Every structure is written in structure tokens, then in C-alpha cells.
Coordinates of C-alpha atoms and ligand atoms in Angstrom, one line a residue:
M3 CA 79.9 19.0 -17.0
D4 CA 78.5 18.8 -13.6
T5 CA 75.5 18.4 -13.1
V6 CA 72.9 20.4 -10.9
W7 CA 69.6 18.2 -9.7
I8 CA 66.7 20.6 -9.0
L9 CA 63.9 18.8 -6.7
G10 CA 60.6 20.0 -7.4
D11 CA 59.9 21.8 -4.0
Q12 CA 63.6 24.1 -5.0
L13 CA 62.3 26.1 -8.1
R14 CA 64.5 28.9 -7.6
R15 CA 67.2 30.6 -9.7
D16 CA 69.0 32.0 -6.7
T17 CA 69.4 29.5 -3.8
G18 CA 71.4 26.4 -3.1
A19 CA 73.5 24.2 -6.0
L20 CA 71.5 26.8 -8.9
A21 CA 72.7 30.0 -7.1
G22 CA 75.2 31.8 -8.7
C23 CA 76.0 29.0 -11.9
R24 CA 75.5 29.8 -15.5
P25 CA 74.4 28.4 -18.4
G26 CA 76.9 26.1 -20.1
E27 CA 78.8 25.5 -16.6
V28 CA 76.4 22.6 -15.3
R29 CA 73.4 20.8 -16.5
V30 CA 70.5 21.1 -14.3
L31 CA 68.3 17.5 -13.8
M32 CA 64.9 17.6 -13.0
V33 CA 62.5 14.2 -12.3
E34 CA 59.0 13.9 -12.7
S35 CA 58.3 10.4 -10.6
D36 CA 55.6 8.2 -11.8
S37 CA 55.4 6.4 -8.3
K38 CA 55.2 9.8 -6.3
V39 CA 52.5 11.0 -9.0
G40 CA 50.5 8.0 -9.1
S41 CA 50.6 7.1 -5.4
G42 CA 47.0 7.4 -3.8
R43 CA 44.3 9.8 -3.5
W44 CA 45.9 13.2 -4.5
H45 CA 44.5 16.5 -4.8
R46 CA 44.8 16.9 -8.6
Q47 CA 45.2 20.9 -7.7
R48 CA 48.1 20.2 -5.8
L49 CA 49.6 17.7 -8.4
H50 CA 49.1 20.0 -11.1
F51 CA 50.7 22.8 -8.7
V52 CA 54.0 20.9 -8.5
L53 CA 54.0 19.1 -12.0
A54 CA 53.1 22.8 -13.9
S55 CA 55.7 24.9 -11.8
M56 CA 58.3 22.1 -12.4
R57 CA 57.8 22.2 -16.1
R58 CA 57.8 25.6 -16.2
F59 CA 61.0 26.2 -14.3
A60 CA 62.9 23.9 -16.4
E61 CA 61.7 25.9 -20.0
E62 CA 63.1 29.4 -17.8
L63 CA 66.1 27.6 -17.5
K64 CA 66.3 26.3 -21.2
A65 CA 65.2 30.2 -22.2
E66 CA 68.2 31.2 -19.8
G67 CA 70.6 28.6 -21.6
F68 CA 71.2 25.9 -19.7
A69 CA 71.1 22.5 -20.8
V70 CA 68.5 20.6 -19.4
D71 CA 67.6 17.4 -18.4
Y72 CA 64.0 17.4 -17.6
R73 CA 62.5 13.2 -17.1
R74 CA 60.1 11.4 -16.2
A75 CA 61.2 8.4 -14.4
S76 CA 59.6 5.3 -12.5
S77 CA 61.0 6.8 -9.2
M78 CA 63.5 9.6 -8.1
R79 CA 66.2 6.8 -7.7
A80 CA 65.9 5.8 -10.9
G81 CA 66.0 9.2 -12.7
V82 CA 68.7 9.9 -11.3
I83 CA 70.4 6.5 -12.4
A84 CA 69.0 6.4 -16.0
H85 CA 70.8 10.7 -16.3
R86 CA 74.3 9.5 -14.7
E87 CA 74.2 6.7 -17.4
E88 CA 73.7 8.5 -20.3
F89 CA 75.2 12.2 -19.0
K90 CA 78.2 10.8 -16.9
P91 CA 78.8 14.1 -14.6
E92 CA 81.6 14.3 -12.8
R93 CA 79.4 15.8 -10.0
L94 CA 76.2 15.7 -8.9
R95 CA 74.7 18.2 -6.4
A96 CA 71.4 19.2 -5.1
M97 CA 70.6 21.4 -2.6
S98 CA 69.4 19.5 0.7
P99 CA 65.9 18.6 0.6
M100 CA 63.0 19.6 2.6
S101 CA 62.5 16.0 3.6
F102 CA 64.1 13.4 5.7
D103 CA 63.5 10.9 3.5
G104 CA 64.5 12.8 0.8
L105 CA 68.1 13.5 2.4
E106 CA 68.3 10.0 3.1
L107 CA 67.6 9.1 -0.7
L108 CA 70.1 11.8 -2.0
R109 CA 73.3 10.0 0.6
A110 CA 72.3 6.7 -0.8
L111 CA 73.0 8.1 -4.4
D112 CA 76.1 9.9 -3.5
V113 CA 74.8 13.0 -4.3
E114 CA 76.8 16.3 -2.8
V115 CA 74.8 18.1 -0.5
I116 CA 74.6 21.7 -0.7
D117 CA 73.2 23.2 2.2
N118 CA 69.5 24.5 2.0
D119 CA 68.7 28.5 1.9
Q120 CA 65.5 28.6 1.3
F121 CA 64.6 29.2 4.8
L122 CA 65.6 32.3 7.3
C123 CA 67.1 30.2 9.6
S124 CA 68.9 26.3 8.7
A125 CA 68.2 23.4 10.6
Q126 CA 71.9 23.5 12.3
E127 CA 71.2 27.4 13.5
F128 CA 67.5 25.9 15.2
A129 CA 69.5 23.3 16.7
A130 CA 71.9 25.7 18.4
W131 CA 69.5 28.1 19.1
A132 CA 67.3 25.0 20.7
G133 CA 70.8 24.1 22.7
D134 CA 69.8 22.4 25.6
R135 CA 66.4 24.6 26.5
S136 CA 64.3 22.6 28.1
N137 CA 61.3 25.0 26.7
L138 CA 61.1 25.5 23.1
K139 CA 58.8 27.7 23.1
M140 CA 58.1 29.9 19.6
E141 CA 58.1 33.3 21.4
D142 CA 60.9 32.7 22.5
F143 CA 62.4 31.4 18.9
Y144 CA 60.3 34.7 17.3
R145 CA 61.7 37.0 19.3
W146 CA 65.5 35.8 18.4
Q147 CA 64.4 36.0 14.9
R148 CA 63.4 39.4 15.0
Q149 CA 66.6 40.1 16.9
R150 CA 69.2 38.5 14.8
L151 CA 67.5 39.2 11.6
N152 CA 66.4 43.2 12.7
I153 CA 63.0 42.9 11.1
L154 CA 60.6 45.4 13.3
M155 CA 63.3 46.5 15.7
D156 CA 64.2 49.8 17.4
G157 CA 67.3 49.0 18.5
K158 CA 67.0 46.5 21.0
K159 CA 63.3 47.1 21.2
P160 CA 60.5 45.8 19.6
V161 CA 59.0 48.9 17.3
G162 CA 55.9 50.0 19.0
G163 CA 57.3 48.4 22.4
T164 CA 55.0 45.2 22.2
W165 CA 56.4 41.8 20.6
N166 CA 53.1 40.0 19.6
Y167 CA 50.0 41.9 18.9
D168 CA 47.7 38.6 18.8
A169 CA 45.8 39.9 21.9
E170 CA 44.3 42.3 19.1
N171 CA 43.3 39.5 16.7
R172 CA 41.2 37.0 18.0
E173 CA 37.9 38.7 16.6
P174 CA 34.6 36.6 15.2
P175 CA 33.7 37.1 11.7
P176 CA 32.9 40.6 10.9
K177 CA 29.0 41.5 10.9
D178 CA 29.6 44.4 8.3
G179 CA 29.2 42.5 5.1
R180 CA 32.5 43.8 3.3
S181 CA 34.4 42.9 0.5
W182 CA 37.1 40.9 0.0
P183 CA 40.0 41.7 -2.9
A184 CA 39.0 39.2 -5.4
P185 CA 41.9 36.7 -5.8
I186 CA 44.0 36.6 -9.2
I187 CA 43.1 33.9 -12.1
D188 CA 45.2 33.2 -14.6
S189 CA 44.5 31.7 -17.6
L190 CA 45.3 28.0 -18.4
D191 CA 47.6 27.7 -21.4
A192 CA 48.8 24.2 -23.5
T193 CA 50.7 23.8 -20.7
D194 CA 48.0 23.2 -17.8
A195 CA 46.3 21.5 -20.6
R196 CA 49.3 18.8 -20.9
V197 CA 49.5 18.4 -17.5
I198 CA 45.6 17.9 -16.5
A199 CA 45.7 15.0 -19.6
D200 CA 48.4 13.3 -17.9
I201 CA 47.2 13.6 -14.5
A202 CA 43.7 12.0 -15.5
R203 CA 46.3 9.1 -17.2
R204 CA 48.7 8.7 -14.7
A205 CA 46.8 9.4 -11.4
P206 CA 43.6 7.4 -11.0
E207 CA 43.0 7.9 -7.5
A208 CA 42.9 12.2 -8.1
F209 CA 40.0 13.7 -6.3
G210 CA 38.9 17.1 -6.2
S211 CA 38.1 20.0 -9.0
S212 CA 40.8 20.4 -11.7
F213 CA 42.8 23.0 -11.9
D214 CA 41.7 26.8 -12.8
G215 CA 44.6 29.1 -12.6
L216 CA 43.8 30.2 -8.9
W217 CA 47.6 28.9 -8.4
A218 CA 50.2 30.6 -9.4
T219 CA 52.7 28.0 -11.1
T220 CA 55.4 30.8 -12.2
R221 CA 57.2 33.3 -10.1
T222 CA 55.8 36.2 -12.0
G223 CA 52.5 34.8 -10.8
A224 CA 53.4 33.9 -7.5
L225 CA 55.1 37.6 -7.3
A226 CA 51.9 39.4 -8.0
R227 CA 49.5 37.3 -6.1
L228 CA 52.5 38.3 -3.4
H229 CA 52.0 42.3 -4.3
Q230 CA 48.1 41.9 -4.4
F231 CA 48.1 40.4 -1.0
V232 CA 50.6 43.1 0.7
D233 CA 48.6 46.4 -1.5
E234 CA 44.7 45.1 -0.7
V235 CA 44.7 42.7 2.4
L236 CA 47.8 42.4 4.7
P237 CA 46.3 46.1 5.6
L238 CA 42.9 43.6 7.2
F239 CA 45.7 41.1 8.4
G240 CA 45.0 40.3 11.8
P241 CA 41.5 40.7 13.8
H242 CA 40.1 38.4 12.0
E243 CA 42.5 35.5 11.3
D244 CA 40.8 33.1 13.5
A245 CA 37.4 33.8 12.3
V246 CA 35.8 31.3 9.7
M247 CA 33.3 32.5 7.2
S248 CA 30.7 30.6 4.7
T249 CA 31.0 33.2 2.5
E250 CA 34.5 33.9 2.1
W251 CA 37.0 31.5 1.8
K252 CA 40.7 33.3 3.2
L253 CA 39.2 36.5 4.5
A254 CA 43.0 38.4 4.9
H255 CA 44.7 35.4 4.9
S256 CA 48.0 35.6 2.1
A257 CA 47.2 32.0 0.3
L258 CA 51.3 32.2 0.2
S259 CA 52.3 28.9 1.7
P260 CA 52.0 27.0 -1.8
Y261 CA 55.0 29.4 -2.8
L262 CA 57.1 29.6 -0.3
N263 CA 56.8 25.9 0.1
I264 CA 58.3 24.8 -3.0
G265 CA 60.7 28.0 -3.8
L266 CA 58.5 30.3 -5.8
L267 CA 58.5 33.1 -3.4
H268 CA 61.5 32.8 -0.5
A269 CA 60.7 34.0 2.9
R270 CA 63.3 36.9 2.8
E271 CA 61.3 38.6 0.1
V272 CA 57.8 38.5 1.5
V273 CA 59.6 39.5 4.8
D274 CA 61.1 42.4 2.7
A275 CA 57.9 43.4 0.9
A276 CA 55.4 43.5 4.1
H277 CA 58.1 45.4 6.3
A278 CA 58.4 47.9 3.7
A279 CA 54.6 48.2 3.5
F280 CA 54.6 49.2 6.8
N281 CA 57.7 51.3 7.2
D282 CA 55.8 53.4 4.4
G283 CA 53.0 53.7 6.8
R284 CA 50.9 51.3 4.5
I285 CA 50.0 49.1 6.8
P286 CA 49.7 49.1 10.9
I287 CA 51.9 47.7 13.2
A288 CA 49.1 44.8 14.4
S289 CA 48.9 43.8 10.7
A290 CA 52.8 44.1 10.2
E291 CA 53.6 42.4 13.1
G292 CA 50.8 39.3 13.2
F293 CA 52.0 38.5 9.2
I294 CA 55.9 38.6 10.0
R295 CA 55.0 36.8 13.1
Q296 CA 53.8 33.4 10.9
V297 CA 56.4 33.6 8.7
I298 CA 59.6 34.5 10.4
G299 CA 58.5 32.6 13.7
W300 CA 55.6 29.8 13.1
R301 CA 57.0 28.9 9.6
E302 CA 60.6 28.5 10.7
Y303 CA 59.9 27.2 14.0
V304 CA 58.2 24.4 12.2
W305 CA 61.4 23.7 10.1
G306 CA 63.6 23.8 12.9
L307 CA 61.4 21.2 15.0
Y308 CA 60.6 19.1 12.0
W309 CA 64.6 18.5 11.6
L310 CA 65.4 18.4 15.5
W311 CA 63.0 15.5 15.8
M312 CA 63.3 13.4 13.1
P313 CA 62.7 10.9 11.9
E314 CA 61.2 9.3 15.5
Y315 CA 58.7 12.1 15.7
R316 CA 56.8 11.0 13.1
E317 CA 56.1 7.6 14.6
L318 CA 54.4 9.3 18.1
N319 CA 51.3 8.5 18.8
V320 CA 50.8 9.0 22.9
L321 CA 47.2 8.9 23.2
E322 CA 47.0 5.6 20.9
A323 CA 44.7 7.0 19.4
E324 CA 43.9 4.4 15.8
S325 CA 40.6 5.3 14.3
P326 CA 40.9 5.8 10.3
L327 CA 39.6 9.4 8.8
P328 CA 36.4 10.1 9.5
A329 CA 34.3 9.2 6.0
A330 CA 33.6 12.9 5.5
F331 CA 37.0 13.6 4.7
T332 CA 37.2 11.2 1.8
G333 CA 34.2 11.9 0.0
G334 CA 30.9 10.9 2.2
E335 CA 27.7 13.2 2.9
T336 CA 27.6 15.0 6.6
D337 CA 25.6 16.8 8.4
M338 CA 27.7 18.6 9.9
A339 CA 27.3 21.8 8.6
C340 CA 31.3 22.8 9.3
I341 CA 32.9 19.8 8.3
S342 CA 30.8 19.3 5.0
H343 CA 31.8 23.0 4.2
T344 CA 35.5 22.4 4.7
V345 CA 35.7 19.3 2.8
K346 CA 33.9 21.5 0.0
A347 CA 35.7 23.8 0.2
I348 CA 39.4 21.6 -0.2
D349 CA 37.5 19.8 -3.0
E350 CA 37.2 23.3 -4.7
R351 CA 40.9 24.6 -4.4
A352 CA 43.1 22.5 -2.1
W353 CA 43.2 24.9 0.5
V354 CA 41.6 26.3 3.8
H355 CA 42.9 28.5 6.2
H356 CA 44.7 27.6 9.5
I357 CA 41.7 28.1 11.7
E358 CA 39.8 25.3 9.3
R359 CA 42.9 23.1 9.5
L360 CA 43.3 22.9 13.5
M361 CA 40.0 24.1 15.1
V362 CA 37.9 22.4 12.6
L363 CA 39.2 18.9 10.9
G364 CA 42.3 18.7 13.7
N365 CA 39.4 19.0 16.5
L366 CA 37.2 16.5 15.6
S367 CA 40.3 14.2 14.7
L368 CA 41.6 14.8 17.9
T369 CA 38.4 14.2 19.7
S370 CA 37.7 11.5 18.1
G371 CA 40.9 9.6 18.1
V372 CA 41.9 9.4 14.3
R373 CA 44.9 7.8 13.6
P374 CA 48.1 10.4 13.4
G375 CA 49.4 8.7 10.4
A376 CA 46.3 9.0 8.4
L377 CA 45.2 12.5 9.3
V378 CA 49.1 13.5 8.2
D379 CA 48.7 11.5 4.8
W380 CA 45.2 13.1 4.0
M381 CA 46.4 16.9 4.3
W382 CA 49.7 16.2 2.6
K383 CA 47.8 15.0 -0.3
S384 CA 45.0 17.0 -0.3
F385 CA 46.4 20.5 0.3
I386 CA 48.3 22.7 -2.5
D387 CA 50.7 23.6 0.1
G388 CA 51.3 20.3 1.9
A389 CA 54.8 18.8 2.8
E390 CA 55.9 16.6 5.4
W391 CA 58.3 19.5 7.5
V392 CA 55.4 21.6 7.9
M393 CA 52.6 18.8 8.1
L394 CA 54.4 16.7 11.2
P395 CA 54.9 19.5 13.3
N396 CA 51.0 20.7 12.8
V397 CA 49.5 17.6 12.5
I398 CA 51.2 15.2 15.4
G399 CA 52.1 18.6 17.9
M400 CA 49.3 21.2 17.4
A401 CA 46.4 19.6 15.9
L402 CA 46.6 16.1 17.8
Y403 CA 48.8 16.4 20.7
A404 CA 50.6 13.0 19.5
D405 CA 53.9 14.4 20.6
G406 CA 52.4 14.7 24.4
G407 CA 53.2 18.1 24.3
R408 CA 56.7 18.9 23.2
M409 CA 55.4 21.7 20.9
S410 CA 52.0 22.8 22.4
T411 CA 51.6 22.9 26.1
K412 CA 48.1 21.6 25.5
P413 CA 45.6 20.1 23.4
Y414 CA 43.4 21.8 21.2
A415 CA 40.4 20.1 22.1
S416 CA 37.2 22.2 22.0
G417 CA 32.9 21.7 21.7
G418 CA 30.9 23.4 19.3
A419 CA 30.8 26.8 21.0
Y420 CA 34.5 27.6 20.3
I421 CA 33.0 26.8 16.5
N422 CA 29.8 28.7 17.0
K423 CA 31.7 31.7 18.3
M424 CA 34.7 31.8 15.3
S425 CA 32.1 30.9 12.2
D426 CA 28.7 31.4 11.0
H427 CA 28.3 27.6 10.5
C428 CA 26.5 26.4 13.5
G429 CA 22.9 28.0 12.3
N430 CA 22.9 26.0 9.3
C431 CA 23.6 23.0 10.9
R432 CA 21.1 20.0 12.0
Y433 CA 23.2 19.8 15.5
D434 CA 23.4 22.6 18.1
P435 CA 26.2 23.3 19.3
K436 CA 25.0 23.5 23.0
K437 CA 23.8 19.8 23.0
R438 CA 26.0 17.2 24.2
I439 CA 23.4 14.1 24.2
G440 CA 20.7 13.4 21.9
E441 CA 20.2 13.2 18.5
H442 CA 20.7 16.8 17.8
A443 CA 23.6 17.0 19.7
C444 CA 26.8 18.4 18.3
P445 CA 29.8 16.1 18.0
F446 CA 32.4 18.3 18.1
T447 CA 30.4 19.1 22.0
T448 CA 29.9 15.7 22.8
L449 CA 33.5 14.1 21.7
Y450 CA 35.2 17.0 23.4
W451 CA 34.2 16.2 27.0
D452 CA 34.6 12.4 26.2
F453 CA 37.9 13.0 25.0
L454 CA 39.0 14.6 28.1
A455 CA 37.1 11.6 30.2
R456 CA 38.6 9.2 27.8
N457 CA 42.4 10.7 28.3
E458 CA 42.3 11.2 31.7
P459 CA 45.2 9.8 32.9
E460 CA 47.3 11.3 30.2
L461 CA 46.1 14.2 30.5
R462 CA 46.0 14.7 34.1
S463 CA 49.5 16.4 34.7
N464 CA 48.9 19.2 32.9
H465 CA 47.8 21.5 35.1
R466 CA 46.9 24.2 31.9
L467 CA 43.9 21.7 31.6
G468 CA 42.6 21.9 35.5
N469 CA 39.7 23.8 34.6
Q470 CA 38.5 21.8 31.8
L471 CA 39.3 18.3 33.5
G472 CA 37.3 19.6 36.6
S473 CA 34.3 20.1 34.9
M474 CA 34.4 17.3 32.8
R475 CA 34.5 15.5 36.0
K476 CA 31.3 17.8 37.5
L477 CA 29.4 16.9 34.5
K478 CA 26.1 14.7 35.9
D479 CA 25.7 13.1 32.5
L480 CA 29.1 12.2 31.9
D481 CA 28.0 8.5 31.3
A482 CA 25.0 9.3 28.8
V483 CA 27.9 12.0 26.8
R484 CA 30.4 9.4 26.7
E485 CA 27.7 6.5 25.4
R486 CA 26.6 9.1 22.9
A487 CA 30.4 9.9 21.9
V488 CA 30.9 5.9 21.4
E489 CA 28.0 6.1 18.8
V490 CA 29.2 9.4 16.9
R491 CA 33.0 7.7 16.7
A492 CA 31.5 4.6 14.9
R493 CA 29.0 7.2 12.8
L494 CA 32.3 9.4 11.9
I495 CA 33.3 6.4 10.7
D496 CA 30.6 4.9 8.7
G497 CA 30.0 8.2 7.0
S498 CA 26.1 8.3 8.6
L499 CA 26.3 11.1 10.8
Ligands
LIG4 C1 46.3 20.6 11.2 C2 47.2 21.5 10.3 C3 47.9 21.6 9.0 C4 48.3 22.1 8.2 N1 49.7 22.0 7.2 C5 50.1 22.9 6.4 C6 50.5 22.2 5.2 O1 50.9 21.2 4.6 N2 51.7 23.4 4.7 C7 51.5 24.2 5.3 O2 52.5 25.5 4.3 N3 50.6 25.3 6.0 C8 50.4 24.2 6.9 N4 49.6 24.2 8.4 C9 50.0 25.6 8.7 C10 49.5 26.9 8.1 O3 47.8 26.6 8.5 C11 49.4 26.8 6.9 O4 50.3 27.6 6.6 C12 48.9 28.6 6.8 O5 46.9 28.3 6.2 C13 48.5 28.8 4.8 O6 47.9 30.0 4.7 P1 48.4 31.4 4.6 O7 49.0 31.6 3.6 O8 46.9 32.3 4.0 O9 48.7 31.7 5.9 P2 49.2 32.9 6.6 O10 48.0 32.9 8.0 O11 49.1 34.2 5.4 O12 50.8 33.6 7.0 C14 51.5 33.5 6.4 C15 52.6 32.5 6.5 O13 52.8 32.0 7.4 C16 53.7 30.4 7.2 N5 52.6 30.1 8.6 C17 51.4 30.6 9.3 N6 50.8 29.6 10.1 C18 52.0 28.3 10.0 C19 52.3 27.0 10.6 N7 51.7 27.0 11.7 N8 53.5 26.1 10.0 C20 54.2 26.8 9.5 N9 53.9 27.8 8.6 C21 52.7 28.9 8.8 C22 53.0 30.0 6.1 O14 54.1 29.6 5.3 C23 52.3 31.0 5.5 O15 51.8 31.5 4.3 C24 49.2 23.8 9.0 C25 48.6 23.8 9.9 C26 47.4 22.7 10.6 C27 46.8 23.1 12.5
LIG5 S1 26.5 22.9 15.4 FE1 28.5 21.1 15.8 S2 28.5 20.6 13.7 FE2 27.0 21.8 13.7 S3 28.2 23.3 12.4 FE3 28.4 24.2 14.9 S4 30.5 23.1 15.4 FE4 30.0 22.2 13.7

């Protein structure tokens, strides 16, 4: 009998090598790799999410009648070799993995690779779109996706006459004291108890709060969260997308990325649900367009860039940033209210929203000169939705500008003023976002000016930074700012800030 190998982020019945297979026709192989689980400081909920979702998917396949070889092994390679020895399959096939190294492994193991159809635009289609364009703008890709997938289109024109409603989506935190829908929480069962015990034994360095049912580990649970999002939250999606609130962890974000990334949901069904809600008049065009842009635009764009630019991309570090992570990211105390809140939120649920990733954690790492590989590794292990394909463009390209502008036209660097405008953190902080020197100077503000000065040779040719560099050169206290920045950077590392 042939074997179909299902990797831990391909938990779908209707895609890849398992699509169309019936019980009795193929045996299914799934491997839990000890070296992966035990490889460093993973968030407990992240490990739990993957392991419980894999085990439950295997049970579902067994209930359907499939013979499933679910095995624990020292590595993926060892698991596949042991399976071959025991079952001697005529053919072993798998869907093309989500990572470059995974694909290399499959090739080395002589596994038959089936195209990956967990995305709406395959790596090959993206490469054809990219062709010899000099500029791979997300907005161009998104419009191309809208047209070819016929989503929110009125013939050749965008529904509503406008492609992108982002201009309406930049509002600060709402001040009307509104309440947001409570998240669905599943009760834990015997599978969860076994996974919790396993993690305690197999992942001694794991950190963060234990799994509490916030994240679904089945397709049924993921669908319930999708429907709740579409019915109760999507109508609010948009205006406050960029806001950060200490009292509300996800505002109108969907928190669906974990399920999309391991196959419990497919982009097609998520987009169809949002599209249907718009067609029924249940959500405004700005909310529908804003959300659909994230899924068929940003998500697929990042996937395409990853395959287009790997493997060289993960080594890029054009700003030669070499600092380790701030101590506060890995358990140290800090008086910076925005950082303290964000890191605690990660501890609690292994998730923070896009602006906290980009403009709080990413911004501090960019302006203080954190080594790109260190930030990628930490975020990958800390976020419930972490994966290399999505992490590299977002961290190397978007957050750290380590690719010199291949992905973003300018670095997302900002001082405390931006965080003060978009969040409610600064009022509770010992630092002052307006100050750039002195003991109470906001580290973001000091580091922002220092970043521009320190990297001026690399950034000078970027015309979009002309005004910012001009303002930096005019600062009368620039020397004092740079002196303070040296101290701030050292204290971020030793954890005394
Ligand atoms: C530094 C940094 C690290 C990130 N790390 C990850 C990561 O490990 N895993 C991950 O899935 N996303 C990552 N992102 C992208 C984005 O922040 C998350 O996808 C998003 O916050 C997930 O929350 P959500 O489901 O509520 O998103 P929503 O705001 O509700 O958006 C809907 C969906 O669109 C997709 N999406 C939106 N923006 C992006 C983007 N920039 N890249 C890819 N997909 C996007 C996601 O699948 C998301 O579920 C990162 C972004 C940055 C700046
Ligand atoms: S003052 Fe600076 S460090 Fe404090 S919360 Fe605001 S941006 Fe963060």
C-alpha cells in the first residue's frame, strides 16, 4: 500500500496528497519529532496547538477508516526511515512542505512531492506574476489576485469603485468604552491533559502560560471561531486595525492565522465567508475589503516572496545589526509600559496583533539593532501562528529592513510619538514619549533618531526618508541623543531599562 505523509502544518483532508484518497487505498504517516519539540524555548501553547491538532487530526482519520501510523521519533528523517522499514510502502508521497528546509528533506528522502494547494496562489504562479518586474508591490499583486479570483469585483472594476479602503483604517483606540465579543474557549479533555504532560517532559525550556482552550485544535473549533469572527467581529474590522489597547487584546482582528497556517482553515473558505457576509449586506465594504486584502493580499504575497527569495533571503542583514534580543523579550523586567504589556500578552496567549509585532517589538528591534536571525527565532517559537515562510518576509523585510528595501520601501522606524498616538500605554509609563534625552526619555524616541544617524550611509539614497533624515540632521542635541542611545542599547540587553 502507498503511504501519504501528512506534515504537522498540513492538517487537511481535502488538499495535497490526501485529497481524493479513500480509507483502504493509502496508509497515513504522521511524525512527532522529539528534536523539534525539544529544540529550545518554545511557547507552551504553541507546542500544544501543534501537537494536539496533529493528534486529533490523526484520530479523525482513524475514525474515517484510515490506517494511520502516528509515530514519535527522534527526528522527521528517523520517523520516515522507521516507517519505510516497518511498512515497506510502494510509494511515499506528501504535499510540498511549507518550508524550504522541509522541501529539501523530502527530496533527500526521495519522497514524491505533490503541489501545495493550501494557498490560492502557488509559488509557481507567484513567480510567473513577479516575472521580471522591477518592483513587487503588494498592492499590484493584490489587485491581480482580486481580478483572477473574481473577489469583490464588478466586471473589471472593484466593487464600490475603490480598490483599497485603508485610508479609513488608521484610527487611534476607540474611546467609547465599547465591549468586544468574548472569545470562544473550549474545555480541555484527556488529549489536552496528555499533551500538557508531554510538553512538561519533552520541552524543559518551554515558557508561557499553559494551554487553556483559547485556541482551537480541531477543524470544528476553527470553523466556530471563523463564524464568530464573521458574524460578530468583521463588521467592526478596519477603523481600529492599527490601534493598540491595554484593555483589549485583539480588537477587531480575526486571530485566524494559526488555523490558516496549519490547515485547519483554508484561505478560500475564510474569504468566501467574508464575501458572503458582504453580499448579504451584513458588513460594510471597508471591512470586507480590508479583511480580504489581508488574506488574499498580504498572506499570499508573503508566501510567494518566501519561495521567490529563499534560501538567500534568510541570511540578509544589510544594516549589519548584531545585537542580541532585549532581555525584556525573554523574561526580563522593564519599565517600558508598551514592551512590558506586549511581552506579558505573548506569555498569556502566544499571540499579539500586527501592530504590536511591527511597531512595538519590531520597531524596538530595528532601532536598537537586533540581529535579524535572533528576532526570527524568538518570534517563530513564541507565536501560536509562527512559521518560517510568514516570519521571514515579515521580520527580515517588513520589521527590520534587513533586505535593504526589497519588500518595504522604507524602514518602519518610529519614535514614541507613534505609539503614544496609537495606544493607551504611554500614560502609564515612567518614560516620556516626547523626550529624547535624559533619564525619562522614551527609549523609542532616543533610538529612532540614533537609528537614522547610525544608518545614514545606507538610508541616504532612499528618497522616502528625505524629510526624516533632514529633521535628524537639524537636531541640536544629536550628540547627546546618540550618547543616550548607546546607554539605552546596552541597558536593553542587560535588562535594566
Ligand atoms: C514582525 C512580524 C511577525 C509576524 N509573524 C507572523 C507569524 O509568525 N505568523 C503569521 O501568520 N503572521 C505573522 N505576521 C503577520 C501578521 O501580523 C499576522 O498574520 C496577524 O497579526 C495575525 O492575526 P490575525 O489573524 O488576527 O490577522 P488579521 O488582522 O485578522 O488578518 C487576517 C489574516 O490575514 C493574514 N495576514 C495579515 N497580515 C499578514 C502579513 N503581514 N503576513 C502574512 N499574513 C498576513 C493572516 O493570515 C491573518 O490571519 C507577522 C507580522 C510581523 C510584522
Ligand atoms: S513612553 Fe515610550 S516606552 Fe513608554 S509606553 Fe510610550 S512608547 Fe513605550
